[in-house]
JSON list of C-alpha atoms in Angstrom, two decimals:
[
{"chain": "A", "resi": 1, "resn": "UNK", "atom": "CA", "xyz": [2.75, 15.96, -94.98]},
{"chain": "A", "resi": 2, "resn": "UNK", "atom": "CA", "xyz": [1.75, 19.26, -93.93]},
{"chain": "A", "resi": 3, "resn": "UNK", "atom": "CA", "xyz": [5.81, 20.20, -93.55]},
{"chain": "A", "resi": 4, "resn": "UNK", "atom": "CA", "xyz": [6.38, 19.06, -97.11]},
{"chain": "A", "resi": 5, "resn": "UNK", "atom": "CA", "xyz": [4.13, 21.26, -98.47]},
{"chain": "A", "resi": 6, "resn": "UNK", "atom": "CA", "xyz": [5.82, 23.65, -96.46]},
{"chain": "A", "resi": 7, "resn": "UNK", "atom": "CA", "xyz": [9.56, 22.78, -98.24]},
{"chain": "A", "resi": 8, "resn": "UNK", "atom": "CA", "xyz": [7.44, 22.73, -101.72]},
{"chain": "A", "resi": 9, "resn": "UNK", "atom": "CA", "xyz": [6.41, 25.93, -101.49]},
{"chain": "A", "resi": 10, "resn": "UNK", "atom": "CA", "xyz": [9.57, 27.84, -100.15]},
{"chain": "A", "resi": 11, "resn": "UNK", "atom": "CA", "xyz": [11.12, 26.10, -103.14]},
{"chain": "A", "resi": 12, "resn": "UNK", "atom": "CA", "xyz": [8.97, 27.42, -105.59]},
{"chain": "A", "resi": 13, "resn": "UNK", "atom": "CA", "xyz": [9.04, 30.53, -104.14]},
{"chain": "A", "resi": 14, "resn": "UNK", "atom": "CA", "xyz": [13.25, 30.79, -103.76]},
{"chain": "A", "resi": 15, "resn": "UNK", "atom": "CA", "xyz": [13.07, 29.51, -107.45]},
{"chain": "A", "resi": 16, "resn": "UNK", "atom": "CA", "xyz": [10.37, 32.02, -108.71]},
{"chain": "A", "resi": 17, "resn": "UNK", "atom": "CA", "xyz": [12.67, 35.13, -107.01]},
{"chain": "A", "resi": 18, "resn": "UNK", "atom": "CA", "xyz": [15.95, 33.71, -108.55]},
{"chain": "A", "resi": 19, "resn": "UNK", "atom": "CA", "xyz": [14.60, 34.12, -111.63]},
{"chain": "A", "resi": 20, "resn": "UNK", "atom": "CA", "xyz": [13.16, 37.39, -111.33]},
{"chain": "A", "resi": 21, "resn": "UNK", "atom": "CA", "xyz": [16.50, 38.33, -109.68]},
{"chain": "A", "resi": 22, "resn": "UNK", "atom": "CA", "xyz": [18.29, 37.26, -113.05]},
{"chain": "A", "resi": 23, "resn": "UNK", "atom": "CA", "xyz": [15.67, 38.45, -115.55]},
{"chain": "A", "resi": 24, "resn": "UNK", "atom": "CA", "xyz": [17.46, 41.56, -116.88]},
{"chain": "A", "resi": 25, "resn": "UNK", "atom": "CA", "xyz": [15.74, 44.81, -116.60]},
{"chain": "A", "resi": 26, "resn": "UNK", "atom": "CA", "xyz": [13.94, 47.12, -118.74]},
{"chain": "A", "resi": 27, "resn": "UNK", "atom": "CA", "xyz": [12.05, 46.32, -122.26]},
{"chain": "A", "resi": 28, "resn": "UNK", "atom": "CA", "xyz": [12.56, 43.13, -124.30]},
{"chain": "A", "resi": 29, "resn": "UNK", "atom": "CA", "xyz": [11.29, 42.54, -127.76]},
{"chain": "A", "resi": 30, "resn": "UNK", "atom": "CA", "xyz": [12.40, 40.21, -130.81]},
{"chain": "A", "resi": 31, "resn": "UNK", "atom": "CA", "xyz": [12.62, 41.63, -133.93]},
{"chain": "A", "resi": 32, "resn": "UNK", "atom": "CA", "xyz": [13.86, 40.40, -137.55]},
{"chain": "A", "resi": 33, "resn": "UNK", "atom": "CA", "xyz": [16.10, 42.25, -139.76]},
{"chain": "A", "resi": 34, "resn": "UNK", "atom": "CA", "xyz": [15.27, 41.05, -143.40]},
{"chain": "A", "resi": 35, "resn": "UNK", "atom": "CA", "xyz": [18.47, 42.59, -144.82]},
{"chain": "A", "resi": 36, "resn": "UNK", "atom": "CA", "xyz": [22.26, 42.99, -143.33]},
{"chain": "A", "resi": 37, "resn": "UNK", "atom": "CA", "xyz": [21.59, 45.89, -141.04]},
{"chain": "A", "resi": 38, "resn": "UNK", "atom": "CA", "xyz": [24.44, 48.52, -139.51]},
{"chain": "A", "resi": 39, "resn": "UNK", "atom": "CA", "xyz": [23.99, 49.32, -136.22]},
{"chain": "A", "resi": 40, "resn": "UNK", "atom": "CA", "xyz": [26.03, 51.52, -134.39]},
{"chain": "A", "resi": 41, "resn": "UNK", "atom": "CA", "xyz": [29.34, 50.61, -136.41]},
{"chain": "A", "resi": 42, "resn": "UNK", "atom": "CA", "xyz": [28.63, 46.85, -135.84]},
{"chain": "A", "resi": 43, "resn": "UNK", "atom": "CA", "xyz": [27.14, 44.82, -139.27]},
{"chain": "A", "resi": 44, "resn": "UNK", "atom": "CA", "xyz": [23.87, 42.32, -138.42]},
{"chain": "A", "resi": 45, "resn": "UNK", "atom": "CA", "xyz": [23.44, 39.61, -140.76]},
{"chain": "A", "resi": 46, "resn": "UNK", "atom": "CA", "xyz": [19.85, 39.26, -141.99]},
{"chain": "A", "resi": 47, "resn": "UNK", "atom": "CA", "xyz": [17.74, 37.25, -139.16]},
{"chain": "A", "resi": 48, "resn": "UNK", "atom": "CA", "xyz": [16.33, 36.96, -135.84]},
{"chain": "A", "resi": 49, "resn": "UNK", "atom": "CA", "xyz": [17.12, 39.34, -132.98]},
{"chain": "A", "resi": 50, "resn": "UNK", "atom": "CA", "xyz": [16.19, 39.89, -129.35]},
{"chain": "A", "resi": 51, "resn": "UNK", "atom": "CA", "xyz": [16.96, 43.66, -128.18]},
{"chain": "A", "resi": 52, "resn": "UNK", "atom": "CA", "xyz": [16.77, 44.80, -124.39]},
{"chain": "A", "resi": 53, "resn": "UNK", "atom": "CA", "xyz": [16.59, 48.30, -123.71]},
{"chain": "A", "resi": 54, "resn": "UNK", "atom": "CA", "xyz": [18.14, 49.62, -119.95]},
{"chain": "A", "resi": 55, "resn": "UNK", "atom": "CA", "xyz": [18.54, 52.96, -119.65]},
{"chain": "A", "resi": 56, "resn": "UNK", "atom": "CA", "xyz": [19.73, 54.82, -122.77]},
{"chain": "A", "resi": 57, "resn": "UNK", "atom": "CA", "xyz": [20.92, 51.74, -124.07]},
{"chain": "A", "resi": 58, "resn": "UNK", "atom": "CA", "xyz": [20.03, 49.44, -126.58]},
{"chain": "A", "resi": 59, "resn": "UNK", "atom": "CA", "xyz": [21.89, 45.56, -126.55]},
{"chain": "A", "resi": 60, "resn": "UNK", "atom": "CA", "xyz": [20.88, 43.61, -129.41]},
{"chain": "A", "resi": 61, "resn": "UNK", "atom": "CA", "xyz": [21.18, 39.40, -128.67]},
{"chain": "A", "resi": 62, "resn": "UNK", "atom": "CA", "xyz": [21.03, 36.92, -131.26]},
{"chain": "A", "resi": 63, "resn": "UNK", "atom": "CA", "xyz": [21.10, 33.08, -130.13]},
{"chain": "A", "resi": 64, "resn": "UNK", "atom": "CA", "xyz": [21.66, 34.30, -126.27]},
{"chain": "A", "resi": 65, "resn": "UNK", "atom": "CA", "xyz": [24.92, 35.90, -127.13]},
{"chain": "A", "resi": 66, "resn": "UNK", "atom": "CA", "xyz": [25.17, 39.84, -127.13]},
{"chain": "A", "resi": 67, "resn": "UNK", "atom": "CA", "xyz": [26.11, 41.15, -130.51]},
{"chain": "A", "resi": 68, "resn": "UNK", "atom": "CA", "xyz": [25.87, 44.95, -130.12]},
{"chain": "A", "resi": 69, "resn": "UNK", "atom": "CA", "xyz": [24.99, 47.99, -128.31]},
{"chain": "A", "resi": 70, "resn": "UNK", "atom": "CA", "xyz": [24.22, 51.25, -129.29]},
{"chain": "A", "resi": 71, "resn": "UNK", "atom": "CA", "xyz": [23.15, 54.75, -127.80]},
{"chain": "A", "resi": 72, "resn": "UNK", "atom": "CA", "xyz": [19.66, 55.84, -127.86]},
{"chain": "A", "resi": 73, "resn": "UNK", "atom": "CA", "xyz": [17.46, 59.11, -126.85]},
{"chain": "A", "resi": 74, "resn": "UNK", "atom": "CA", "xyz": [13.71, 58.15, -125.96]},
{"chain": "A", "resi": 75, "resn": "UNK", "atom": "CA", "xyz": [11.13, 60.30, -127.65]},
{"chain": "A", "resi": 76, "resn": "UNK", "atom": "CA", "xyz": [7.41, 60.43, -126.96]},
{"chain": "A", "resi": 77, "resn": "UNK", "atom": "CA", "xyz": [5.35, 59.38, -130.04]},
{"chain": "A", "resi": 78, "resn": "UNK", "atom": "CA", "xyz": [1.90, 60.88, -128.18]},
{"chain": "A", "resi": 79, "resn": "UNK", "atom": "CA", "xyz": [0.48, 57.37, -128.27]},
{"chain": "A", "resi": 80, "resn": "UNK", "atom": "CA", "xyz": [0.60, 54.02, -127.51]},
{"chain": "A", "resi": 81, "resn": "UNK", "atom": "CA", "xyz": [2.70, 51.68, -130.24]},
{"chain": "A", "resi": 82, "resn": "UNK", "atom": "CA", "xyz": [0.84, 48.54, -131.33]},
{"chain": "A", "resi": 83, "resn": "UNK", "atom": "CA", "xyz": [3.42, 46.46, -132.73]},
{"chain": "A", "resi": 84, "resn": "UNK", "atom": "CA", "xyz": [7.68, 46.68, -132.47]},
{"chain": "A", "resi": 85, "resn": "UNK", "atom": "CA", "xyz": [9.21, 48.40, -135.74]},
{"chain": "A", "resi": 86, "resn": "UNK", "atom": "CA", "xyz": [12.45, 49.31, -137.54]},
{"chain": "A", "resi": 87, "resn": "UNK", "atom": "CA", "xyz": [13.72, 52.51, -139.37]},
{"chain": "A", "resi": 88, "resn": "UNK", "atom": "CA", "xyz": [16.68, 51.79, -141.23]},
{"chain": "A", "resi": 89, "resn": "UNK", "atom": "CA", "xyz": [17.93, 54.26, -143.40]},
{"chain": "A", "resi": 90, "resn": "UNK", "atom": "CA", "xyz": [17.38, 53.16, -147.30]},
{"chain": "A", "resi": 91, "resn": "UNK", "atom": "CA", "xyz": [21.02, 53.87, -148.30]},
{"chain": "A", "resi": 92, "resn": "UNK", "atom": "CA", "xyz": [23.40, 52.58, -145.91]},
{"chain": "A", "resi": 93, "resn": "UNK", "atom": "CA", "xyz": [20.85, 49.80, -143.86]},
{"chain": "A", "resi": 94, "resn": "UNK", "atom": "CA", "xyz": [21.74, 51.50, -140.80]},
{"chain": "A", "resi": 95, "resn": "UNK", "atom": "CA", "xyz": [19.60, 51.47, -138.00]},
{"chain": "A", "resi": 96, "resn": "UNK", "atom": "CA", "xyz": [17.78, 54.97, -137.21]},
{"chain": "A", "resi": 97, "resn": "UNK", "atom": "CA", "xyz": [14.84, 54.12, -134.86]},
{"chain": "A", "resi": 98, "resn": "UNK", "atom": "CA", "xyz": [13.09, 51.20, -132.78]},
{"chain": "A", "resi": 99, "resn": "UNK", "atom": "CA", "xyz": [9.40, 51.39, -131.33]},
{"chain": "A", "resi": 100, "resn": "UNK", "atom": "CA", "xyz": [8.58, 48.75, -129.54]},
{"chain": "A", "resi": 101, "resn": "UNK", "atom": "CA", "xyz": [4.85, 47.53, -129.06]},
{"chain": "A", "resi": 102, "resn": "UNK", "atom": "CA", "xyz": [3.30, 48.54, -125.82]},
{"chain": "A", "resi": 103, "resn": "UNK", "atom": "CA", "xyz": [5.34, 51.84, -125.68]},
{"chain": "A", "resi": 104, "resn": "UNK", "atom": "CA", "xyz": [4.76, 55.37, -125.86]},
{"chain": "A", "resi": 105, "resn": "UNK", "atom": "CA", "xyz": [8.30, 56.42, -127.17]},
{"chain": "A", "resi": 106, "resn": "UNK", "atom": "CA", "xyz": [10.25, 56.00, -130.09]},
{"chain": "A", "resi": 107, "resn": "UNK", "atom": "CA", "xyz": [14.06, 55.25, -130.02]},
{"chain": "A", "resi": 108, "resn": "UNK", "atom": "CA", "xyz": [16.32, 56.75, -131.83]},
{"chain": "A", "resi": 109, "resn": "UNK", "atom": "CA", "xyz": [19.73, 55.69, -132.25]},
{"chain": "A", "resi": 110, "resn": "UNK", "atom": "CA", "xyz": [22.19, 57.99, -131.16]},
{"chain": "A", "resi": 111, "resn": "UNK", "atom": "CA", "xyz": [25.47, 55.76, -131.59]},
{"chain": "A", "resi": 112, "resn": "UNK", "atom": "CA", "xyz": [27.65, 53.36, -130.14]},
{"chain": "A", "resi": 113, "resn": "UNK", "atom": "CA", "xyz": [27.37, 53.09, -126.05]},
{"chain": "A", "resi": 114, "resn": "UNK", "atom": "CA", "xyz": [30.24, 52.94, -124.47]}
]
């Protein structure tokens, strides 16, 4: 008994470290785009989005699959953000900013990432 309890818990532990081993890095939010939205050069139908920030890059994921990436410069807002937000510019619906909730910094699109 005692060595099964042994197995159980190396399992749960090899399990628990794959995952964290997979879990991408960096900042994670969902956000909704309630119009078609440009970002970067790349057109996103109105909907639900996941974004993941690593680096100075921004990948936006819809339904798991990677849809686009784009450039961004971090910029300190002098406080703490309380929930994620959009700036799209009024004209052309293209993306401008992102401030995610639990942040201190704005980002700002800067264009496509390579």
């Amino acid at each position: 008994m005692r060595n099964n309890k042994g197995i159980v818990f190396a399992t749960v532990l090899l399990v628990f470290a794959m995952a964290a081993a997979a879990a991408p890095k960096g900042k994670k939010a969902d956000i909704i785009f309630v119009a078609e939205t440009n970002v970067a050069g790349t057109q996103l139908k109105a909907g639900d989005y996941q974004v993941g920030v690593e680096g100075n890059v921004v990948t936006f994921y819809r339904n798991g699959k990677e849809v686009a990436k784009a450039a961004v410069e971090s910029q300190d807002t002098g406080q703490k953000i309380t929930s994620t937000s959009v700036l799209c510019d009024t004209n052309s619906h293209s993306l401008l900013e992102l401030r995610l909730s639990g942040s201190t910094s704005k980002l700002v699109l800067s264009g496509s990432a390579a």
